[in-house]
Rosetta silent file (secondary structure, phi, psi, omega in degrees, C-alpha in Angstrom):
SEQUENCE: DVKINGTTLVSVKQTKLLGVVLDAQLTMKPHCIKIIENGKSRVSQLCCVANSCFGPSQLSLQNMYVAYVCSVFDYAASAWFPLMSQTNLLHLEQIKNKALWAIIGVPRSMRVLDLHLEANVSPLQACFEAAMAYFAKKYQRHSPDDPLFALGHAYPPKRLKQQTWQHVLDEIFWSICIDPAHNTSK
SCORE:     score description
SCORE:     0.000 S_00000001
   1 L     0.000   91.897 -155.900   -1.572  -32.995   30.302 S_00000001
   2 L  -101.456  117.934  132.870    1.300  -30.174   29.097 S_00000001
   3 E  -112.433  138.661  152.676    2.881  -28.600   32.572 S_00000001
   4 E   -96.771  145.738  177.069    5.073  -25.867   33.680 S_00000001
   5 L    33.362   23.816  158.213    6.574  -25.251   37.459 S_00000001
   6 L   116.652  -18.877  168.204    3.151  -27.034   38.337 S_00000001
   7 E  -127.386  120.688 -168.643    0.666  -25.567   36.194 S_00000001
   8 E   -41.965  122.251 -163.141   -1.518  -27.360   33.827 S_00000001
   9 L   -93.409  128.190 -177.776   -1.459  -25.031   30.279 S_00000001
  10 L   -92.172  156.837 -161.824   -5.130  -24.778   29.079 S_00000001
  11 L   -81.230  155.715  147.959   -6.096  -25.495   25.789 S_00000001
  12 L  -157.524  156.484 -141.504   -7.376  -22.572   23.298 S_00000001
  13 L   -92.261    6.425 -169.397   -8.667  -22.765   20.121 S_00000001
  14 L  -145.555  113.930 -163.068   -7.519  -19.046   19.237 S_00000001
  15 E  -123.361  173.246  131.952   -4.812  -17.226   20.603 S_00000001
  16 E   -79.800  109.584 -161.884   -3.321  -13.390   19.999 S_00000001
  17 L  -148.146   88.397 -128.713    0.167  -12.696   19.242 S_00000001
  18 L   -10.809   95.936  158.067    0.770   -9.271   18.450 S_00000001
  19 L    90.302   -6.394  152.046   -1.740   -8.406   17.059 S_00000001
  20 L   -63.492   75.504  131.684   -1.824  -11.717   14.821 S_00000001
  21 E   -11.264   61.014 -158.980   -4.628  -13.856   15.086 S_00000001
  22 E   -86.456  121.900 -179.342   -3.380  -17.705   15.583 S_00000001
  23 L   -92.924 -157.466 -156.976   -5.977  -20.363   15.232 S_00000001
  24 L  -113.994  -17.622 -176.810   -5.315  -23.918   16.922 S_00000001
  25 L  -110.217   18.639 -170.081   -5.308  -25.640   13.009 S_00000001
  26 L    30.464   64.645  179.151   -3.377  -22.277   11.485 S_00000001
  27 L  -108.963   30.594 -161.566   -5.663  -21.444    8.829 S_00000001
  28 L    20.415   45.296  178.212   -5.304  -17.708    9.641 S_00000001
  29 L   -54.424  -75.856 -169.026   -9.206  -17.524    9.324 S_00000001
  30 L   -54.420  -32.719  170.168  -10.092  -15.834   12.267 S_00000001
  31 H   -88.561  -39.117  163.786   -7.011  -12.784   11.539 S_00000001
  32 H   -64.360   20.921 -179.297   -8.126  -12.625    7.550 S_00000001
  33 H  -116.483  -50.551  142.062  -11.531  -11.818    9.488 S_00000001
  34 H   -26.368  -78.092   92.486  -10.178   -9.223   11.170 S_00000001
  35 H    50.752 -113.173 -172.773   -8.188   -8.206    8.451 S_00000001
  36 H   -21.210  -79.717 -177.724  -11.388   -7.837    6.444 S_00000001
  37 H   -57.059  -23.612  178.554  -13.767   -5.730    8.675 S_00000001
  38 H  -104.259   29.819 -173.375  -11.013   -3.267    9.903 S_00000001
  39 H  -113.929  -39.160 -146.393   -9.492   -2.851    6.186 S_00000001
  40 H   -75.513  -25.435 -161.160  -13.877   -2.500    4.918 S_00000001
  41 H  -100.118  -31.023  154.767  -14.382    0.056    8.057 S_00000001
  42 H   -31.959  -46.850 -167.299  -11.210    1.995    6.896 S_00000001
  43 H   -97.718  -27.303  166.572  -12.226    2.565    2.981 S_00000001
  44 H   -74.828   10.372  177.674  -15.595    3.564    3.612 S_00000001
  45 H  -112.555  -24.502  146.311  -14.452    6.163    5.936 S_00000001
  46 H   -27.822  -64.774 -166.993  -11.994    6.689    2.837 S_00000001
  47 L   -44.057  -54.691 -146.148  -15.059    7.113    0.605 S_00000001
  48 H   -55.562  -61.906 -175.141  -16.623    9.400    2.738 S_00000001
  49 H   -81.856   17.423 -178.069  -13.672   11.933    2.302 S_00000001
  50 H  -124.200    4.563  179.624  -12.863   11.182   -1.258 S_00000001
  51 L  -137.763    6.565  179.306  -16.432   11.835   -2.165 S_00000001
  52 L   -60.732  151.293 -165.824  -16.621   14.715   -0.227 S_00000001
  53 L  -102.871  -40.817  178.476  -17.115   17.793   -3.065 S_00000001
  54 L  -120.292   78.151  164.315  -13.742   20.044   -1.452 S_00000001
  55 L   -86.223  163.979  173.933  -12.068   17.077   -0.657 S_00000001
  56 L   -58.011  172.571 -163.382   -8.385   16.694   -0.632 S_00000001
  57 L   -86.718  159.111  168.271   -6.390   15.787   -4.137 S_00000001
  58 H   -27.357  -71.515 -169.198   -5.825   12.636   -6.124 S_00000001
  59 H   -46.529  -57.728 -130.876   -2.390   12.520   -4.541 S_00000001
  60 H   -93.834  -36.156  167.719   -3.032   13.604   -1.351 S_00000001
  61 H   -55.602  -38.026 -131.063   -6.107   10.197   -1.320 S_00000001
  62 H  -107.029  -20.506  137.728   -3.876    8.027   -2.515 S_00000001
  63 H   -15.259  -88.474  174.454   -1.217    9.008    0.396 S_00000001
  64 H   -40.213  -65.567 -175.730   -4.194    8.551    3.305 S_00000001
  65 H   -52.035 -110.238 -149.697   -4.733    4.746    1.279 S_00000001
  66 H   -86.656   30.329 -179.684   -1.765    4.091    2.093 S_00000001
  67 H   -86.933  -47.407 -155.471   -1.093    5.412    5.564 S_00000001
  68 H   -96.136  -52.656  160.381   -4.190    4.467    6.557 S_00000001
  69 L   -31.118  -91.077 -150.776   -5.421    1.094    4.460 S_00000001
  70 L   -72.441   -5.139 -173.798   -2.312   -0.422    3.489 S_00000001
  71 L  -113.559    2.846  176.139   -1.332   -0.797    6.962 S_00000001
  72 L   -89.162  -12.805 -160.738   -4.110   -2.772    8.186 S_00000001
  73 L  -110.603    7.696  168.377   -3.448   -5.300    5.391 S_00000001
  74 L  -142.896   30.469  169.184    0.314   -5.692    5.431 S_00000001
  75 L   -98.808  108.498 -155.388    1.508   -5.812    8.923 S_00000001
  76 L    79.136   62.437  155.877    2.890   -9.372    9.323 S_00000001
  77 L  -110.547   -4.538 -147.665    1.904  -10.346    6.028 S_00000001
  78 L  -130.866   15.297  169.823    4.332  -11.853    5.043 S_00000001
  79 L  -104.055  -24.476 -173.977    4.257  -14.487    8.466 S_00000001
  80 L   -93.952    6.844  163.516    0.366  -14.599    7.590 S_00000001
  81 L   -98.518  -22.242 -162.272    0.048  -15.051    3.880 S_00000001
  82 L   -73.521  -40.325  162.655    1.545  -18.064    3.199 S_00000001
  83 L   -45.343  -63.877 -170.173   -1.577  -19.466    5.356 S_00000001
  84 L   -33.114  153.648  116.617   -4.200  -17.723    3.972 S_00000001
  85 L   -92.006 -178.563 -149.884   -6.519  -18.757    1.092 S_00000001
  86 H   -53.363  -24.844 -171.903   -7.145  -17.532   -1.970 S_00000001
  87 H   -83.925    8.987 -177.712  -10.877  -16.329   -1.008 S_00000001
  88 H   -86.892  -48.136 -176.688   -9.559  -14.413    1.948 S_00000001
  89 H   -69.337  -13.016 -166.738   -6.984  -12.731   -0.355 S_00000001
  90 H   -95.324  -18.759  152.754   -9.584  -11.915   -3.407 S_00000001
  91 H   -35.156  -61.110 -174.098  -11.493  -10.321   -0.204 S_00000001
  92 H   -81.911  -14.095  177.688   -8.724   -7.903    0.495 S_00000001
  93 H   -45.967  -66.355 -176.580   -8.285   -8.039   -3.256 S_00000001
  94 H   -73.675  -14.791  161.915  -12.083   -6.229   -3.349 S_00000001
  95 H   -73.629  -38.707  170.710  -11.352   -4.326   -0.665 S_00000001
  96 H   -98.429  -20.452  127.545   -8.435   -2.447   -1.735 S_00000001
  97 H   -30.701  -33.502 -164.944  -10.057   -2.188   -5.192 S_00000001
  98 H   -72.370  -58.991 -154.265  -13.263   -0.629   -3.763 S_00000001
  99 H   -50.489  -70.494  154.702  -10.441    1.952   -2.144 S_00000001
 100 H    19.373  -86.655  171.473   -9.270    2.448   -5.938 S_00000001
 101 H   -31.550  -51.536  171.407  -11.867    3.125   -7.069 S_00000001
 102 H   -29.592  -78.366 -154.457  -12.513    5.669   -4.399 S_00000001
 103 H   -86.678  -14.495 -171.950   -9.508    7.665   -5.050 S_00000001
 104 L  -112.425   32.319 -165.598   -9.000    7.864   -8.789 S_00000001
 105 L    -4.987   42.999 -172.628  -12.780    8.864   -9.155 S_00000001
 106 L   -96.694  130.029 -170.473  -13.118    6.033  -11.956 S_00000001
 107 L   -80.741  166.999 -133.364  -16.405    4.020  -12.222 S_00000001
 108 L   -82.437  -13.337  158.109  -16.361    0.432  -11.071 S_00000001
 109 L   -66.178  -17.500  151.661  -16.752   -0.878  -14.700 S_00000001
 110 L   -39.695  136.911 -169.364  -13.174   -0.093  -15.146 S_00000001
 111 L  -101.446  164.654 -117.845  -11.171   -3.214  -15.153 S_00000001
 112 H  -104.163  -64.682  173.597   -9.339   -4.137  -11.941 S_00000001
 113 H   -49.058  -64.010  160.589   -5.849   -4.488  -14.201 S_00000001
 114 H   -25.264  -56.728 -168.965   -6.545   -1.134  -16.051 S_00000001
 115 H   -59.634  -58.062 -169.653   -7.300    0.432  -11.939 S_00000001
 116 H   -65.118  -13.373 -159.793   -3.823   -1.233  -10.380 S_00000001
 117 H  -101.845  -49.539  176.632   -2.248    0.758  -13.488 S_00000001
 118 H   -66.182  -32.697 -170.320   -3.967    3.839  -13.097 S_00000001
 119 H   -90.488  -24.400 -168.207   -3.293    4.031   -9.274 S_00000001
 120 L    86.953  -10.526  134.999    0.440    3.153   -9.614 S_00000001
 121 L   -39.592  110.917  165.443   -0.759   -0.026   -7.162 S_00000001
 122 L   -73.576  160.537  146.393    0.622   -3.804   -7.094 S_00000001
 123 L   -40.025  148.733 -159.271   -1.747   -6.317   -6.321 S_00000001
 124 H  -113.454    2.588  149.779   -1.632   -7.755   -3.248 S_00000001
 125 H   -50.587  -59.385  179.589   -0.309  -11.155   -3.833 S_00000001
 126 H   -13.211  -86.732  165.353    2.385   -9.189   -5.024 S_00000001
 127 H   -38.697  -63.919  175.350    2.901   -6.594   -2.304 S_00000001
 128 H   -55.275  -34.751  118.003    3.003   -9.688   -0.163 S_00000001
 129 H     2.541 -105.699 -174.123    5.045  -11.799   -2.428 S_00000001
 130 H   -69.962    5.330  170.333    7.749   -9.549   -2.032 S_00000001
 131 H   -88.044  -24.705 -173.928    7.548   -8.689    1.335 S_00000001
 132 H   -72.788  -29.002  175.585    8.045  -12.647    2.046 S_00000001
 133 H   -79.514  -33.467  178.839   10.950  -12.442    0.002 S_00000001
 134 H   -69.167   -4.577  164.621   12.682   -9.484    1.306 S_00000001
 135 H  -133.022   26.979  165.308   12.721  -11.148    5.012 S_00000001
 136 L  -100.632  -73.189  177.886   13.757  -14.557    4.063 S_00000001
 137 H   -41.365  -62.744 -162.695   16.917  -13.272    2.206 S_00000001
 138 H   -86.184   46.370  176.495   17.815  -10.895    5.114 S_00000001
 139 H   -92.491  -64.407 -168.295   16.886  -14.154    7.712 S_00000001
 140 H   -59.733  -15.328  165.206   19.497  -15.995    5.586 S_00000001
 141 L   -95.109   24.133  117.045   22.229  -12.917    5.578 S_00000001
 142 L   -56.793  139.486 -175.267   22.544  -13.240    9.609 S_00000001
 143 L   -45.628  128.382 -142.431   25.335  -14.414   11.198 S_00000001
 144 L   -70.266  -44.559  176.873   24.822  -18.633   11.132 S_00000001
 145 L   -44.436   -4.694 -175.735   24.506  -17.942   15.208 S_00000001
 146 L   -77.892  154.089  162.613   21.800  -16.111   15.050 S_00000001
 147 H   -47.318  -43.884 -150.396   18.319  -17.832   15.320 S_00000001
 148 H   -82.333  -18.582  162.685   17.061  -16.179   12.641 S_00000001
 149 H   -80.748  -29.768  157.694   19.653  -17.394   10.364 S_00000001
 150 H   -48.383  -96.088 -164.698   18.312  -21.311   11.018 S_00000001
 151 H   -11.237  -71.120 -164.295   14.764  -20.300   10.480 S_00000001
 152 H   -39.776  -35.639 -174.205   15.971  -18.502    7.369 S_00000001
 153 H   -74.094  -70.869 -157.679   17.599  -21.821    6.491 S_00000001
 154 L   -37.811  137.728  142.788   15.210  -24.304    7.656 S_00000001
 155 L  -130.381  138.054  146.827   12.713  -26.462    5.392 S_00000001
 156 L  -133.975  173.002 -145.386   10.452  -28.167    6.665 S_00000001
 157 L   -43.705  151.944  165.447    8.413  -31.303    5.953 S_00000001
 158 L  -115.821  139.781 -162.135    5.167  -29.960    3.872 S_00000001
 159 L   -76.562  163.521  164.426    1.889  -30.393    4.891 S_00000001
 160 L    -3.622 -109.188  130.171   -0.980  -31.869    3.606 S_00000001
 161 L   -43.843  -69.123 -148.585   -2.637  -28.539    2.384 S_00000001
 162 L   -91.543  149.324 -171.965   -1.284  -25.587    3.786 S_00000001
 163 L  -121.837  130.763  164.569    2.497  -24.605    2.702 S_00000001
 164 L   -60.314  163.181  172.823    5.100  -22.903    5.286 S_00000001
 165 L   -44.659  -47.488  177.181    6.226  -19.850    4.288 S_00000001
 166 L   -44.707  -77.953  169.592    9.518  -21.641    2.734 S_00000001
 167 L    -3.911  -85.127 -149.744    7.359  -23.555   -0.162 S_00000001
 168 H   -73.591   -3.069  168.820    5.522  -20.725   -1.076 S_00000001
 169 H   -91.959  -12.424 -163.589    9.064  -18.789   -1.163 S_00000001
 170 H   -81.978  -35.349  174.202   10.688  -21.712   -3.305 S_00000001
 171 H   -44.604  -45.046 -163.618    7.243  -20.927   -5.643 S_00000001
 172 H  -123.527   45.578  121.390    8.313  -17.288   -6.367 S_00000001
 173 H  -110.919  -11.426 -168.213   11.903  -17.290   -6.817 S_00000001
 174 H   -89.023  -49.084 -175.465   11.507  -20.624   -9.628 S_00000001
 175 L   -56.054    8.030  150.399    8.179  -17.942  -10.764 S_00000001
 176 L   -89.420  -34.114 -165.746   11.380  -15.594  -11.482 S_00000001
 177 L    77.924   34.679  175.954   13.600  -18.280  -12.846 S_00000001
 178 L  -117.745  144.403 -177.805   16.108  -18.037   -9.971 S_00000001
 179 L   -80.022  119.148  165.500   16.950  -21.543   -8.313 S_00000001
 180 L   -61.802  -28.382  168.751   16.396  -21.219   -4.762 S_00000001
 181 L   -62.996  -21.505 -161.409   18.930  -23.810   -3.753 S_00000001
 182 L  -102.341   87.986  147.012   21.807  -21.398   -5.451 S_00000001
 183 L  -153.737   66.038  150.191   20.539  -18.268   -4.112 S_00000001
 184 L  -153.287   77.932 -150.487   22.084  -17.725   -0.635 S_00000001
 185 L  -120.884  165.025  170.680   24.839  -16.306   -1.061 S_00000001
 186 L   -64.528    0.000    0.000   25.828  -12.838    1.069 S_00000001
């Protein structure tokens, strides 16, 4: 039992911190389920608007998509994305593609790569990786007495299956031919 000021702390299976649902094993599955449900609801609303006879233009629909749907996917993504499974990422990508098909008004037989090019939208994984790289570099540029500086330079030990954001970030930097060890300058 863990006690603080004589009060025993109760163990919970999951908790919500700033809108992100954290489970005991940090699989992020409950949070991804919440995002998938919320995303499906918002995309169906967007599809209803897009299918109306005298609806908004394609540009207006894209702006609605970015403001209304992407905001659900992007919120704190740099924190939960490294812990998310590829299956959940695929579900999010399918929801996004459904919105893009409705916005552009093309048949479902169109290839996903062509859909992204036509809509001028990046895949979710690329967006999440860019957000992670941005925040990591931002933290590394803080002053050395700031706790975020230590977080940006920390390299925790690798777990069996899941990786921390630092490990995923190293893979991102290596994929674009940047040596993460020599890329910490201000």
